mmCIF file of N, CA and C in Angstrom:
data_model
loop_
_atom_site.group_PDB
_atom_site.id
_atom_site.type_symbol
_atom_site.label_atom_id
_atom_site.label_comp_id
_atom_site.label_asym_id
_atom_site.label_seq_id
_atom_site.Cartn_x
_atom_site.Cartn_y
_atom_site.Cartn_z
ATOM 1 N N MET A 1 9.672 82.030 48.704
ATOM 2 C CA MET A 1 10.296 82.915 47.540
ATOM 3 C C MET A 1 11.951 83.468 48.106
ATOM 4 N N PRO A 2 11.648 84.691 48.740
ATOM 5 C CA PRO A 2 12.308 85.358 49.426
ATOM 6 C C PRO A 2 13.571 84.950 50.321
ATOM 7 N N THR A 3 13.141 83.445 50.970
ATOM 8 C CA THR A 3 14.196 82.856 51.473
ATOM 9 C C THR A 3 14.894 81.929 50.844
ATOM 10 N N ARG A 4 14.612 81.782 49.391
ATOM 11 C CA ARG A 4 15.437 81.131 48.201
ATOM 12 C C ARG A 4 16.771 82.821 47.517
ATOM 13 N N LEU A 5 16.388 83.668 47.674
ATOM 14 C CA LEU A 5 16.634 84.325 47.151
ATOM 15 C C LEU A 5 17.791 85.210 48.061
ATOM 16 N N LEU A 6 17.864 84.350 49.710
ATOM 17 C CA LEU A 6 18.779 84.399 51.015
ATOM 18 C C LEU A 6 19.586 83.638 50.097
ATOM 19 N N LEU A 7 19.091 82.345 50.036
ATOM 20 C CA LEU A 7 20.109 81.493 50.301
ATOM 21 C C LEU A 7 21.137 81.531 49.666
ATOM 22 N N ILE A 8 20.870 82.067 48.012
ATOM 23 C CA ILE A 8 21.985 82.261 47.106
ATOM 24 C C ILE A 8 23.535 82.959 47.780
ATOM 25 N N PRO A 9 22.928 84.180 48.228
ATOM 26 C CA PRO A 9 24.050 85.001 48.870
ATOM 27 C C PRO A 9 24.724 84.433 49.847
ATOM 28 N N ALA A 10 24.259 83.887 50.777
ATOM 29 C CA ALA A 10 24.828 83.114 52.454
ATOM 30 C C ALA A 10 25.632 82.084 51.203
ATOM 31 N N ILE A 11 25.439 80.995 50.429
ATOM 32 C CA ILE A 11 25.655 80.256 49.957
ATOM 33 C C ILE A 11 27.153 80.790 49.736
ATOM 34 N N ALA A 12 27.053 81.314 48.977
ATOM 35 C CA ALA A 12 28.579 82.206 47.802
ATOM 36 C C ALA A 12 29.179 82.957 49.131
ATOM 37 N N CYS A 13 28.722 83.572 50.199
ATOM 38 C CA CYS A 13 29.979 84.494 51.496
ATOM 39 C C CYS A 13 29.788 82.673 52.233
ATOM 40 N N LEU A 14 29.527 82.174 52.394
ATOM 41 C CA LEU A 14 30.670 80.630 52.669
ATOM 42 C C LEU A 14 31.225 80.031 51.982
ATOM 43 N N ALA A 15 31.225 79.761 50.933
ATOM 44 C CA ALA A 15 31.681 79.731 50.028
ATOM 45 C C ALA A 15 33.667 80.370 49.929
ATOM 46 N N PHE A 16 32.999 81.428 50.015
ATOM 47 C CA PHE A 16 34.155 82.660 50.116
ATOM 48 C C PHE A 16 34.993 82.454 51.107
ATOM 49 N N ALA A 17 34.282 82.119 52.495
ATOM 50 C CA ALA A 17 34.959 82.090 53.427
ATOM 51 C C ALA A 17 35.677 80.753 53.998
ATOM 52 N N ILE A 18 35.252 79.942 53.443
ATOM 53 C CA ILE A 18 35.691 78.586 52.821
ATOM 54 C C ILE A 18 37.193 78.780 52.433
ATOM 55 N N ALA A 19 37.134 78.995 51.375
ATOM 56 C CA ALA A 19 38.496 79.525 50.238
ATOM 57 C C ALA A 19 39.569 80.894 50.668
ATOM 58 N N CYS A 20 39.267 81.672 52.074
ATOM 59 C CA CYS A 20 40.083 82.309 52.869
ATOM 60 C C CYS A 20 40.509 81.144 53.443
ATOM 61 N N THR A 21 40.214 80.528 53.954
ATOM 62 C CA THR A 21 41.185 79.761 54.940
ATOM 63 C C THR A 21 42.126 78.899 54.270
ATOM 64 N N THR A 22 43.819 78.774 55.230
ATOM 65 C CA THR A 22 44.925 78.057 54.630
ATOM 66 C C THR A 22 44.077 76.922 54.318
ATOM 67 N N GLY A 23 43.532 76.271 55.110
ATOM 68 C CA GLY A 23 43.357 74.737 54.921
ATOM 69 C C GLY A 23 44.274 73.591 55.037
ATOM 70 N N GLY A 24 45.614 74.206 55.744
ATOM 71 C CA GLY A 24 46.476 73.056 55.127
ATOM 72 C C GLY A 24 46.950 72.643 56.892
ATOM 73 N N ASP A 25 48.091 72.085 57.271
ATOM 74 C CA ASP A 25 48.472 72.290 58.647
ATOM 75 C C ASP A 25 48.909 73.523 59.050
ATOM 76 N N PRO A 26 48.120 73.799 60.055
ATOM 77 C CA PRO A 26 48.769 75.328 60.914
ATOM 78 C C PRO A 26 49.893 75.175 61.247
ATOM 79 N N ASP A 27 50.417 73.142 61.893
ATOM 80 C CA ASP A 27 51.756 73.480 62.286
ATOM 81 C C ASP A 27 52.936 73.420 61.088
ATOM 82 N N ALA A 28 52.477 73.261 59.982
ATOM 83 C CA ALA A 28 53.448 73.640 58.769
ATOM 84 C C ALA A 28 53.724 74.329 58.065
ATOM 85 N N ALA A 29 54.217 75.810 58.901
ATOM 86 C CA ALA A 29 54.028 77.057 58.230
ATOM 87 C C ALA A 29 55.694 76.810 58.223
ATOM 88 N N PRO A 30 55.906 77.725 57.234
ATOM 89 C CA PRO A 30 57.350 77.529 56.708
ATOM 90 C C PRO A 30 58.856 78.629 57.323
ATOM 91 N N SER A 31 59.725 77.611 57.567
ATOM 92 C CA SER A 31 60.752 77.811 58.789
ATOM 93 C C SER A 31 60.774 79.216 57.362
ATOM 94 N N PRO A 32 61.706 80.241 58.580
ATOM 95 C CA PRO A 32 61.972 81.009 57.858
ATOM 96 C C PRO A 32 63.983 80.623 57.690
ATOM 97 N N THR A 33 64.292 81.910 56.312
ATOM 98 C CA THR A 33 65.488 81.147 56.385
ATOM 99 C C THR A 33 66.747 81.563 57.348
ATOM 100 N N PRO A 34 67.844 81.015 57.569
ATOM 101 C CA PRO A 34 68.627 81.238 58.720
ATOM 102 C C PRO A 34 69.583 82.733 58.317
ATOM 103 N N SER A 35 69.635 83.906 59.161
ATOM 104 C CA SER A 35 70.413 84.729 58.591
ATOM 105 C C SER A 35 71.659 84.282 59.322
ATOM 106 N N PRO A 36 72.707 84.958 58.585
ATOM 107 C CA PRO A 36 74.024 84.240 58.818
ATOM 108 C C PRO A 36 74.468 85.798 60.250
ATOM 109 N N SER A 37 75.263 84.905 61.249
ATOM 110 C CA SER A 37 75.370 85.366 62.401
ATOM 111 C C SER A 37 76.351 86.554 62.038
ATOM 112 N N ALA A 38 76.023 87.483 63.234
ATOM 113 C CA ALA A 38 77.191 88.725 63.564
ATOM 114 C C ALA A 38 78.554 88.645 63.314
ATOM 115 N N ALA A 39 79.004 87.353 63.961
ATOM 116 C CA ALA A 39 80.631 86.853 63.740
ATOM 117 C C ALA A 39 80.330 86.911 62.344
ATOM 118 N N ALA A 40 79.929 86.048 61.689
ATOM 119 C CA ALA A 40 79.990 85.638 59.922
ATOM 120 C C ALA A 40 79.885 87.354 59.196
ATOM 121 N N LEU A 41 79.309 88.164 59.662
ATOM 122 C CA LEU A 41 79.114 89.173 59.018
ATOM 123 C C LEU A 41 80.169 90.106 59.124
ATOM 124 N N PHE A 42 81.055 90.060 60.225
ATOM 125 C CA PHE A 42 81.936 91.128 60.488
ATOM 126 C C PHE A 42 82.926 90.272 60.657
ATOM 127 N N ARG A 43 83.086 89.921 60.574
ATOM 128 C CA ARG A 43 84.427 88.712 60.569
ATOM 129 C C ARG A 43 85.959 89.900 59.877
ATOM 130 N N ASP A 44 85.594 90.065 58.466
ATOM 131 C CA ASP A 44 86.459 90.695 58.075
ATOM 132 C C ASP A 44 86.577 91.673 58.216
ATOM 133 N N LEU A 45 86.100 92.432 59.185
ATOM 134 C CA LEU A 45 86.348 93.949 59.651
ATOM 135 C C LEU A 45 87.281 93.651 61.312
ATOM 136 N N ASP A 46 87.556 94.492 61.508
ATOM 137 C CA ASP A 46 88.758 94.704 62.317
ATOM 138 C C ASP A 46 88.119 94.550 63.821
ATOM 139 N N PRO A 47 88.207 93.937 64.700
ATOM 140 C CA PRO A 47 87.410 93.795 65.805
ATOM 141 C C PRO A 47 87.604 94.835 66.796
ATOM 142 N N ALA A 48 88.540 95.492 67.021
ATOM 143 C CA ALA A 48 89.352 96.518 67.987
ATOM 144 C C ALA A 48 88.491 97.419 67.846
ATOM 145 N N PHE A 49 88.007 97.772 68.850
ATOM 146 C CA PHE A 49 87.751 99.515 68.977
ATOM 147 C C PHE A 49 88.830 100.200 69.325
ATOM 148 N N ASP A 50 89.232 101.412 68.141
ATOM 149 C CA ASP A 50 90.389 102.006 68.740
ATOM 150 C C ASP A 50 90.186 103.400 69.385
ATOM 151 N N SER A 51 90.556 103.850 70.220
ATOM 152 C CA SER A 51 89.401 105.029 70.522
ATOM 153 C C SER A 51 90.519 106.540 70.276
ATOM 154 N N ASP A 52 91.704 106.707 70.427
ATOM 155 C CA ASP A 52 92.599 107.318 69.694
ATOM 156 C C ASP A 52 92.045 107.736 68.409
ATOM 157 N N ARG A 53 91.498 107.400 67.382
ATOM 158 C CA ARG A 53 90.812 107.166 66.278
ATOM 159 C C ARG A 53 89.644 107.743 66.526
ATOM 160 N N ALA A 54 89.045 106.994 67.072
ATOM 161 C CA ALA A 54 87.462 107.867 67.395
ATOM 162 C C ALA A 54 87.423 109.587 68.109
ATOM 163 N N MET A 55 88.548 109.737 69.095
ATOM 164 C CA MET A 55 89.260 111.475 69.438
ATOM 165 C C MET A 55 89.212 111.841 68.495
ATOM 166 N N ALA A 56 90.339 111.411 67.255
ATOM 167 C CA ALA A 56 91.431 111.929 66.285
ATOM 168 C C ALA A 56 89.615 112.724 64.944
ATOM 169 N N HIS A 57 88.447 111.702 64.626
ATOM 170 C CA HIS A 57 87.398 112.110 63.946
ATOM 171 C C HIS A 57 86.515 113.459 64.685
ATOM 172 N N ALA A 58 86.164 113.064 66.516
ATOM 173 C CA ALA A 58 85.082 113.577 66.579
ATOM 174 C C ALA A 58 85.718 115.222 66.958
ATOM 175 N N GLU A 59 87.197 114.937 66.667
ATOM 176 C CA GLU A 59 88.315 116.354 67.081
ATOM 177 C C GLU A 59 88.228 117.501 65.697
ATOM 178 N N VAL A 60 88.329 116.535 64.911
ATOM 179 C CA VAL A 60 88.276 117.024 63.328
ATOM 180 C C VAL A 60 86.876 117.684 63.149
ATOM 181 N N LEU A 61 85.710 116.845 63.244
ATOM 182 C CA LEU A 61 84.926 117.037 62.902
ATOM 183 C C LEU A 61 84.035 118.652 64.028
ATOM 184 N N ALA A 62 84.616 117.839 65.604
ATOM 185 C CA ALA A 62 83.587 119.119 66.772
ATOM 186 C C ALA A 62 85.090 120.512 66.592
ATOM 187 N N VAL A 63 86.685 120.152 66.535
ATOM 188 C CA VAL A 63 87.071 121.325 66.684
ATOM 189 C C VAL A 63 87.294 122.261 65.819
ATOM 190 N N ASP A 64 88.377 121.616 64.822
ATOM 191 C CA ASP A 64 88.331 121.973 63.430
ATOM 192 C C ASP A 64 87.825 122.556 62.540
ATOM 193 N N ILE A 65 86.261 121.538 62.228
ATOM 194 C CA ILE A 65 85.404 122.293 61.129
ATOM 195 C C ILE A 65 84.284 123.297 62.537
ATOM 196 N N GLY A 66 84.095 122.335 63.121
ATOM 197 C CA GLY A 66 83.411 123.283 64.314
ATOM 198 C C GLY A 66 81.547 123.312 63.905
ATOM 199 N N SER A 67 81.003 123.987 64.661
ATOM 200 C CA SER A 67 79.859 124.439 64.404
ATOM 201 C C SER A 67 79.699 123.834 62.550
ATOM 202 N N ARG A 68 78.282 123.455 62.839
ATOM 203 C CA ARG A 68 77.820 122.940 61.056
ATOM 204 C C ARG A 68 76.587 123.890 60.582
ATOM 205 N N PRO A 69 76.350 124.892 60.876
ATOM 206 C CA PRO A 69 75.025 125.181 60.562
ATOM 207 C C PRO A 69 74.595 124.695 59.063
ATOM 208 N N ALA A 70 73.383 124.318 58.655
ATOM 209 C CA ALA A 70 72.932 123.774 57.506
ATOM 210 C C ALA A 70 73.344 124.792 56.515
ATOM 211 N N GLY A 71 73.563 124.016 55.735
ATOM 212 C CA GLY A 71 73.855 125.242 53.845
ATOM 213 C C GLY A 71 75.074 125.813 54.354
ATOM 214 N N SER A 72 75.915 125.735 55.371
ATOM 215 C CA SER A 72 77.094 126.782 55.641
ATOM 216 C C SER A 72 78.466 125.565 55.058
ATOM 217 N N ALA A 73 79.716 126.576 54.738
ATOM 218 C CA ALA A 73 80.799 125.849 54.244
ATOM 219 C C ALA A 73 81.153 125.294 55.353
ATOM 220 N N GLU A 74 80.992 125.276 56.737
ATOM 221 C CA GLU A 74 81.469 124.372 57.521
ATOM 222 C C GLU A 74 80.949 123.019 57.355
ATOM 223 N N GLU A 75 79.355 123.197 57.398
ATOM 224 C CA GLU A 75 78.795 121.271 56.553
ATOM 225 C C GLU A 75 79.675 120.924 55.719
ATOM 226 N N LEU A 76 79.690 121.824 54.169
ATOM 227 C CA LEU A 76 80.123 120.958 53.113
ATOM 228 C C LEU A 76 81.343 120.456 53.483
ATOM 229 N N ALA A 77 82.110 121.126 54.407
ATOM 230 C CA ALA A 77 83.567 120.750 55.056
ATOM 231 C C ALA A 77 83.449 119.102 55.759
ATOM 232 N N ALA A 78 82.766 119.502 56.296
ATOM 233 C CA ALA A 78 82.503 118.003 57.476
ATOM 234 C C ALA A 78 81.535 116.538 56.129
ATOM 235 N N ALA A 79 80.683 117.229 55.502
ATOM 236 C CA ALA A 79 80.658 116.431 54.360
ATOM 237 C C ALA A 79 81.605 115.743 53.263
ATOM 238 N N ASP A 80 81.822 116.927 53.386
ATOM 239 C CA ASP A 80 83.486 116.258 52.150
ATOM 240 C C ASP A 80 84.427 115.264 53.413
ATOM 241 N N TYR A 81 84.145 115.725 54.733
ATOM 242 C CA TYR A 81 85.383 114.986 55.483
ATOM 243 C C TYR A 81 84.938 113.355 55.543
ATOM 244 N N ILE A 82 84.025 113.572 56.037
ATOM 245 C CA ILE A 82 83.506 112.139 55.915
ATOM 246 C C ILE A 82 83.488 111.188 54.886
ATOM 247 N N ARG A 83 83.046 111.949 53.624
ATOM 248 C CA ARG A 83 83.066 111.113 52.145
ATOM 249 C C ARG A 83 84.634 110.929 52.086
ATOM 250 N N ALA A 84 85.327 111.336 52.217
ATOM 251 C CA ALA A 84 87.170 110.789 52.688
ATOM 252 C C ALA A 84 87.386 110.059 52.806
ATOM 253 N N GLU A 85 86.783 110.277 54.431
ATOM 254 C CA GLU A 85 87.252 108.680 55.493
ATOM 255 C C GLU A 85 86.058 107.639 54.781
ATOM 256 N N LEU A 86 85.432 107.394 54.490
ATOM 257 C CA LEU A 86 84.576 106.583 53.882
ATOM 258 C C LEU A 86 84.887 105.700 52.898
ATOM 259 N N ALA A 87 85.493 106.301 51.969
ATOM 260 C CA ALA A 87 86.456 106.163 51.208
ATOM 261 C C ALA A 87 87.781 105.746 51.132
ATOM 262 N N SER A 88 87.803 105.937 52.102
ATOM 263 C CA SER A 88 89.678 105.209 52.396
ATOM 264 C C SER A 88 89.279 103.550 52.752
ATOM 265 N N TYR A 89 87.680 103.677 53.333
ATOM 266 C CA TYR A 89 87.364 102.703 53.970
ATOM 267 C C TYR A 89 86.654 101.648 52.781
ATOM 268 N N GLY A 90 86.674 102.486 51.499
ATOM 269 C CA GLY A 90 86.301 101.264 50.457
ATOM 270 C C GLY A 90 85.413 101.497 50.179
ATOM 271 N N TYR A 91 84.587 102.391 50.915
ATOM 272 C CA TYR A 91 82.805 103.364 50.404
ATOM 273 C C TYR A 91 83.231 103.532 49.278
ATOM 274 N N GLU A 92 81.881 103.962 48.207
ATOM 275 C CA GLU A 92 81.583 104.811 47.070
ATOM 276 C C GLU A 92 81.018 105.990 47.881
ATOM 277 N N ALA A 93 80.986 106.731 46.785
ATOM 278 C CA ALA A 93 80.232 108.407 47.415
ATOM 279 C C ALA A 93 79.222 108.533 45.888
#
């Protein structure tokens, strides 16, 4: 009698294990959707790096605004500068 009582949970565990398997062709995994290439993503952007423009931004942040401790007026000025620059590129704040 105890063997019969153990047989029911064993069959249930076996059925559960079989149900958890994929059962399909392991080589038939779905192929990922191809993502656009970097060239396609950045095709509309100006590809030339302008070191003078980068230095101008660094100078404004490092020299004109200077050190920016948290909560200071300089931190707010730097945030306003960056927000204005990004808005000039078409981003919304």
